[in-house]
Amino acid sequence: GDSVTQMEGPVTLSEEAFLTINCTYTATGYPSLFWYVQYPGEGLQLLLKATKADDKGSNKGFEATYRKETTSFHLEKGSVQVSDSAVYFCALTGNTGGFKTIFGAGTRLFVKA
Amino acid sequence: DAGVIQSPRHEVTEMGQEVTLRCKPISGHDYLFWYRQTMMRGLELLIYFNNNVPIDDSGMPEDRFSAKMPNASFSTLKIQPSEPRDSAVYFCASSLWAGTGNYEQYFGPGTRLTVT
């Protein structure tokens, strides 16, 4: 079945450092790919998405490119801020029927001032 | 827009008691999802509805869990009887079908359940 694997955390960075959180997936066909973010005490919220190969999703300085050849959707940000501290989830929704979204395990990011 | 509303935000109950969690999805959304989040198991999909009809309940852990959606603006998740291992944060999310690829889900703030 479909699955998502993302790098284990926690990831600890200093403010203004470069961020990469790796995400790979297994799915049939052409799924849609997402990054969600969860701040402490809140529900998940969509950060960015890409719906077809080579699409780049971007939002709030974060970017991720849908790479079908490597089945990857790595999250990047050039300069992180303390306010980016949160848990990040990679997710996919397949197009083989239904509306089920598969979430990765989440990666906790700590940014130090 | 008020977003997805969940109640209560926190629930503490004793083992064996019935627990009912409530969710009001975003108006106009036609999909509703119930998730459970724990440190050990991460985020798990329990059940989801389309136009108030349950589509996939394969994630419901046991017969102790049941979910209903009597109308487009209300859903409940019930646990009876509750057990300490049910302690988790339960999220409700809703979504609107808007064409292939547009599967964004809007999450509520969650209900933190503690069963003692």
mmCIF file of C-alpha atoms in Angstrom:
data_model
loop_
_atom_site.group_PDB
_atom_site.id
_atom_site.type_symbol
_atom_site.label_atom_id
_atom_site.label_comp_id
_atom_site.label_asym_id
_atom_site.label_seq_id
_atom_site.Cartn_x
_atom_site.Cartn_y
_atom_site.Cartn_z
ATOM 1 C CA GLY A 1 0.000 0.000 0.000
ATOM 2 C CA ASP A 2 0.884 3.667 -0.093
ATOM 3 C CA SER A 3 3.402 4.905 2.461
ATOM 4 C CA VAL A 4 5.445 7.938 3.457
ATOM 5 C CA THR A 5 8.864 7.895 5.126
ATOM 6 C CA GLN A 6 10.416 11.022 6.565
ATOM 7 C CA MET A 7 13.594 11.658 8.460
ATOM 8 C CA GLU A 8 13.514 11.131 12.177
ATOM 9 C CA GLY A 9 13.855 14.052 14.486
ATOM 10 C CA PRO A 10 14.338 16.041 16.391
ATOM 11 C CA VAL A 11 16.215 18.426 14.166
ATOM 12 C CA THR A 12 17.897 21.258 16.047
ATOM 13 C CA LEU A 13 19.157 24.309 14.171
ATOM 14 C CA SER A 14 20.328 27.790 14.960
ATOM 15 C CA GLU A 15 18.360 30.746 13.672
ATOM 16 C CA GLU A 16 19.131 31.576 10.005
ATOM 17 C CA ALA A 17 20.429 28.063 9.287
ATOM 18 C CA PHE A 18 19.377 26.095 6.201
ATOM 19 C CA LEU A 19 16.713 23.453 6.712
ATOM 20 C CA THR A 20 16.155 20.199 4.874
ATOM 21 C CA ILE A 21 13.683 17.554 5.985
ATOM 22 C CA ASN A 22 13.745 14.480 3.776
ATOM 23 C CA CYS A 23 10.587 12.718 2.642
ATOM 24 C CA THR A 24 10.174 9.752 0.314
ATOM 25 C CA TYR A 25 7.016 7.969 -0.672
ATOM 26 C CA THR A 26 5.651 4.774 -2.149
ATOM 27 C CA ALA A 27 2.461 4.961 -4.163
ATOM 28 C CA THR A 28 0.864 3.718 -7.337
ATOM 29 C CA GLY A 29 0.086 6.232 -10.011
ATOM 30 C CA TYR A 30 0.514 9.934 -9.423
ATOM 31 C CA PRO A 31 -0.358 10.974 -5.889
ATOM 32 C CA SER A 32 -0.649 14.519 -4.614
ATOM 33 C CA LEU A 33 2.011 15.420 -2.062
ATOM 34 C CA PHE A 34 1.777 17.710 0.955
ATOM 35 C CA TRP A 35 3.673 19.168 3.848
ATOM 36 C CA TYR A 36 1.653 19.964 6.956
ATOM 37 C CA VAL A 37 2.917 21.793 10.038
ATOM 38 C CA GLN A 38 1.740 21.375 13.634
ATOM 39 C CA TYR A 39 2.512 24.053 16.204
ATOM 40 C CA PRO A 40 2.327 23.159 19.898
ATOM 41 C CA GLY A 41 -1.221 22.609 21.103
ATOM 42 C CA GLU A 42 -2.743 22.990 17.650
ATOM 43 C CA GLY A 43 -4.018 20.836 14.815
ATOM 44 C CA LEU A 44 -2.147 20.307 11.585
ATOM 45 C CA GLN A 45 -2.296 22.975 8.918
ATOM 46 C CA LEU A 46 -1.310 22.788 5.290
ATOM 47 C CA LEU A 47 2.088 24.334 4.571
ATOM 48 C CA LEU A 48 2.433 23.556 0.861
ATOM 49 C CA LYS A 49 1.440 21.044 -1.777
ATOM 50 C CA ALA A 50 2.315 19.727 -5.241
ATOM 51 C CA THR A 51 -0.023 17.772 -7.444
ATOM 52 C CA LYS A 52 2.157 16.533 -10.300
ATOM 53 C CA ALA A 53 5.746 15.650 -11.110
ATOM 54 C CA ASP A 54 8.240 18.553 -11.128
ATOM 55 C CA ASP A 55 5.746 20.881 -9.436
ATOM 56 C CA LYS A 56 7.260 23.048 -6.714
ATOM 57 C CA GLY A 57 5.108 23.946 -3.746
ATOM 58 C CA SER A 58 6.095 27.009 -1.735
ATOM 59 C CA ASN A 59 4.812 29.016 1.211
ATOM 60 C CA LYS A 60 6.322 31.216 3.948
ATOM 61 C CA GLY A 61 9.835 30.646 2.591
ATOM 62 C CA PHE A 62 9.462 26.853 2.562
ATOM 63 C CA GLU A 63 9.763 24.907 -0.692
ATOM 64 C CA ALA A 64 9.429 21.316 -1.846
ATOM 65 C CA THR A 65 9.677 19.813 -5.330
ATOM 66 C CA TYR A 66 7.749 16.727 -6.460
ATOM 67 C CA ARG A 67 10.433 14.356 -7.792
ATOM 68 C CA LYS A 68 8.848 11.316 -9.348
ATOM 69 C CA GLU A 69 12.150 9.784 -10.448
ATOM 70 C CA THR A 70 13.358 9.626 -6.843
ATOM 71 C CA THR A 71 9.869 9.438 -5.265
ATOM 72 C CA SER A 72 10.819 12.309 -2.992
ATOM 73 C CA PHE A 73 9.346 15.565 -1.705
ATOM 74 C CA HIS A 74 12.018 17.109 0.521
ATOM 75 C CA LEU A 75 11.161 20.241 2.496
ATOM 76 C CA GLU A 76 13.662 23.123 2.443
ATOM 77 C CA LYS A 77 13.983 26.605 3.840
ATOM 78 C CA GLY A 78 16.922 28.881 3.348
ATOM 79 C CA SER A 79 16.882 30.646 6.705
ATOM 80 C CA VAL A 80 14.854 29.306 9.624
ATOM 81 C CA GLN A 81 13.431 31.396 12.441
ATOM 82 C CA VAL A 82 12.610 30.527 16.038
ATOM 83 C CA SER A 83 8.931 30.728 15.069
ATOM 84 C CA ASP A 84 9.427 27.800 12.661
ATOM 85 C CA SER A 85 9.827 25.439 15.614
ATOM 86 C CA ALA A 86 7.080 22.863 15.108
ATOM 87 C CA VAL A 87 6.424 19.320 13.893
ATOM 88 C CA TYR A 88 6.396 18.847 10.123
ATOM 89 C CA PHE A 89 4.453 16.062 8.415
ATOM 90 C CA CYS A 90 4.921 14.830 4.879
ATOM 91 C CA ALA A 91 1.746 13.333 3.387
ATOM 92 C CA LEU A 92 0.274 11.935 0.208
ATOM 93 C CA THR A 93 -3.167 11.382 -1.213
ATOM 94 C CA GLY A 94 -3.363 8.754 -3.905
ATOM 95 C CA ASN A 95 -5.504 8.960 -6.984
ATOM 96 C CA THR A 96 -6.558 5.332 -7.035
ATOM 97 C CA GLY A 97 -9.860 6.058 -5.428
ATOM 98 C CA GLY A 98 -11.017 7.453 -2.145
ATOM 99 C CA PHE A 99 -9.762 10.440 -0.259
ATOM 100 C CA LYS A 100 -7.409 8.809 2.182
ATOM 101 C CA THR A 101 -4.305 10.803 3.099
ATOM 102 C CA ILE A 102 -1.260 8.941 4.360
ATOM 103 C CA PHE A 103 0.883 10.909 6.824
ATOM 104 C CA GLY A 104 4.510 10.380 7.708
ATOM 105 C CA ALA A 105 5.595 10.053 11.324
ATOM 106 C CA GLY A 106 6.445 13.740 11.634
ATOM 107 C CA THR A 107 9.762 15.506 12.211
ATOM 108 C CA ARG A 108 10.149 17.850 15.153
ATOM 109 C CA LEU A 109 12.181 20.983 14.463
ATOM 110 C CA PHE A 110 13.740 23.111 17.189
ATOM 111 C CA VAL A 111 15.236 26.462 16.200
ATOM 112 C CA LYS A 112 17.522 28.178 18.727
ATOM 113 C CA ALA A 113 17.962 31.918 18.886
ATOM 114 C CA ASP B 1 -14.726 31.289 8.735
ATOM 115 C CA ALA B 2 -14.730 29.688 12.169
ATOM 116 C CA GLY B 3 -12.709 26.671 11.089
ATOM 117 C CA VAL B 4 -13.277 23.147 12.358
ATOM 118 C CA ILE B 5 -14.655 23.181 15.884
ATOM 119 C CA GLN B 6 -14.068 20.375 18.358
ATOM 120 C CA SER B 7 -15.395 19.883 21.851
ATOM 121 C CA PRO B 8 -14.394 19.351 24.508
ATOM 122 C CA ARG B 9 -10.769 20.481 24.222
ATOM 123 C CA HIS B 10 -9.778 18.345 27.181
ATOM 124 C CA GLU B 11 -11.466 15.315 28.661
ATOM 125 C CA VAL B 12 -10.398 13.327 31.694
ATOM 126 C CA THR B 13 -12.403 10.234 32.499
ATOM 127 C CA GLU B 14 -12.118 6.972 34.369
ATOM 128 C CA MET B 15 -11.675 3.608 32.746
ATOM 129 C CA GLY B 16 -14.981 2.078 31.771
ATOM 130 C CA GLN B 17 -16.793 5.344 31.227
ATOM 131 C CA GLU B 18 -18.345 6.413 27.941
ATOM 132 C CA VAL B 19 -16.648 9.278 26.130
ATOM 133 C CA THR B 20 -18.166 11.338 23.322
ATOM 134 C CA LEU B 21 -16.091 13.690 21.213
ATOM 135 C CA ARG B 22 -17.781 16.229 18.979
ATOM 136 C CA CYS B 23 -16.885 17.942 15.734
ATOM 137 C CA LYS B 24 -18.386 20.674 13.609
ATOM 138 C CA PRO B 25 -16.760 20.781 10.158
ATOM 139 C CA ILE B 26 -16.307 23.851 8.023
ATOM 140 C CA SER B 27 -19.592 24.789 6.384
ATOM 141 C CA GLY B 28 -19.866 23.415 2.853
ATOM 142 C CA HIS B 29 -17.175 20.776 3.244
ATOM 143 C CA ASP B 30 -18.226 17.321 2.104
ATOM 144 C CA TYR B 31 -15.526 15.151 3.705
ATOM 145 C CA LEU B 32 -14.934 14.628 7.411
ATOM 146 C CA PHE B 33 -12.082 12.707 9.009
ATOM 147 C CA TRP B 34 -11.339 11.482 12.528
ATOM 148 C CA TYR B 35 -7.683 10.956 13.508
ATOM 149 C CA ARG B 36 -5.910 9.855 16.667
ATOM 150 C CA GLN B 37 -2.420 11.079 17.552
ATOM 151 C CA THR B 38 -0.083 9.452 20.059
ATOM 152 C CA MET B 39 3.660 9.555 20.566
ATOM 153 C CA MET B 40 3.967 5.837 19.934
ATOM 154 C CA ARG B 41 1.764 5.467 16.853
ATOM 155 C CA GLY B 42 1.828 8.956 15.357
ATOM 156 C CA LEU B 43 -1.216 10.177 13.426
ATOM 157 C CA GLU B 44 -3.741 7.458 12.610
ATOM 158 C CA LEU B 45 -6.852 7.797 10.444
ATOM 159 C CA LEU B 46 -9.773 6.223 12.253
ATOM 160 C CA ILE B 47 -12.673 6.828 9.880
ATOM 161 C CA TYR B 48 -13.826 9.242 7.211
ATOM 162 C CA PHE B 49 -17.188 10.307 5.815
ATOM 163 C CA ASN B 50 -18.307 11.697 2.474
ATOM 164 C CA ASN B 51 -21.625 13.539 2.427
ATOM 165 C CA ASN B 52 -22.385 12.123 5.895
ATOM 166 C CA VAL B 53 -21.831 8.509 4.784
ATOM 167 C CA PRO B 54 -18.953 6.470 6.318
ATOM 168 C CA ILE B 55 -16.544 5.509 3.545
ATOM 169 C CA ASP B 56 -13.667 3.821 5.310
ATOM 170 C CA ASP B 57 -13.684 2.754 8.951
ATOM 171 C CA SER B 58 -10.805 0.307 8.694
ATOM 172 C CA GLY B 59 -8.784 2.381 11.150
ATOM 173 C CA MET B 60 -11.274 2.111 13.976
ATOM 174 C CA PRO B 61 -9.328 0.063 16.511
ATOM 175 C CA GLU B 62 -12.102 -1.910 18.150
ATOM 176 C CA ASP B 63 -15.836 -2.241 18.477
ATOM 177 C CA ARG B 64 -15.579 0.057 21.462
ATOM 178 C CA PHE B 65 -15.166 2.899 18.979
ATOM 179 C CA SER B 66 -18.059 4.224 16.923
ATOM 180 C CA ALA B 67 -18.588 7.341 14.831
ATOM 181 C CA LYS B 68 -21.663 9.004 13.423
ATOM 182 C CA MET B 69 -22.438 11.940 11.194
ATOM 183 C CA PRO B 70 -26.168 12.635 11.447
ATOM 184 C CA ASN B 71 -25.952 15.762 9.298
ATOM 185 C CA ALA B 72 -23.460 17.836 7.347
ATOM 186 C CA SER B 73 -22.574 20.045 10.306
ATOM 187 C CA PHE B 74 -22.002 17.563 13.120
ATOM 188 C CA SER B 75 -20.125 14.373 13.873
ATOM 189 C CA THR B 76 -19.384 12.372 16.998
ATOM 190 C CA LEU B 77 -16.756 9.833 17.959
ATOM 191 C CA LYS B 78 -17.769 7.648 20.874
ATOM 192 C CA ILE B 79 -15.673 5.292 22.973
ATOM 193 C CA GLN B 80 -17.557 2.884 25.188
ATOM 194 C CA PRO B 81 -16.119 1.623 27.451
ATOM 195 C CA SER B 82 -12.966 3.717 27.556
ATOM 196 C CA GLU B 83 -9.563 2.267 28.481
ATOM 197 C CA PRO B 84 -6.281 3.915 29.522
ATOM 198 C CA ARG B 85 -4.718 3.000 26.152
ATOM 199 C CA ASP B 86 -7.293 5.230 24.453
ATOM 200 C CA SER B 87 -5.514 8.260 25.916
ATOM 201 C CA ALA B 88 -4.483 10.403 22.946
ATOM 202 C CA VAL B 89 -5.270 13.593 21.076
ATOM 203 C CA TYR B 90 -8.207 13.124 18.722
ATOM 204 C CA PHE B 91 -8.451 15.382 15.701
ATOM 205 C CA CYS B 92 -11.324 16.061 13.389
ATOM 206 C CA ALA B 93 -10.607 17.421 9.912
ATOM 207 C CA SER B 94 -12.781 18.432 6.991
ATOM 208 C CA SER B 95 -12.250 18.906 3.288
ATOM 209 C CA LEU B 96 -14.027 19.964 0.138
ATOM 210 C CA TRP B 97 -13.688 18.047 -3.083
ATOM 211 C CA ALA B 98 -12.474 20.591 -5.639
ATOM 212 C CA GLY B 99 -10.998 18.449 -8.366
ATOM 213 C CA THR B 100 -8.113 16.059 -8.631
ATOM 214 C CA GLY B 101 -5.172 17.074 -6.483
ATOM 215 C CA ASN B 102 -7.119 19.462 -4.284
ATOM 216 C CA TYR B 103 -7.227 17.329 -1.160
ATOM 217 C CA GLU B 104 -6.319 19.865 1.496
ATOM 218 C CA GLN B 105 -7.626 18.970 4.921
ATOM 219 C CA TYR B 106 -8.491 21.530 7.588
ATOM 220 C CA PHE B 107 -7.857 20.281 11.098
ATOM 221 C CA GLY B 108 -9.576 21.225 14.308
ATOM 222 C CA PRO B 109 -7.599 22.015 17.471
ATOM 223 C CA GLY B 110 -8.061 18.494 18.821
ATOM 224 C CA THR B 111 -9.462 16.920 21.975
ATOM 225 C CA ARG B 112 -6.921 15.681 24.484
ATOM 226 C CA LEU B 113 -8.380 12.568 26.116
ATOM 227 C CA THR B 114 -6.953 11.119 29.299
ATOM 228 C CA VAL B 115 -8.384 7.863 30.626
ATOM 229 C CA THR B 116 -7.286 6.997 34.150
#
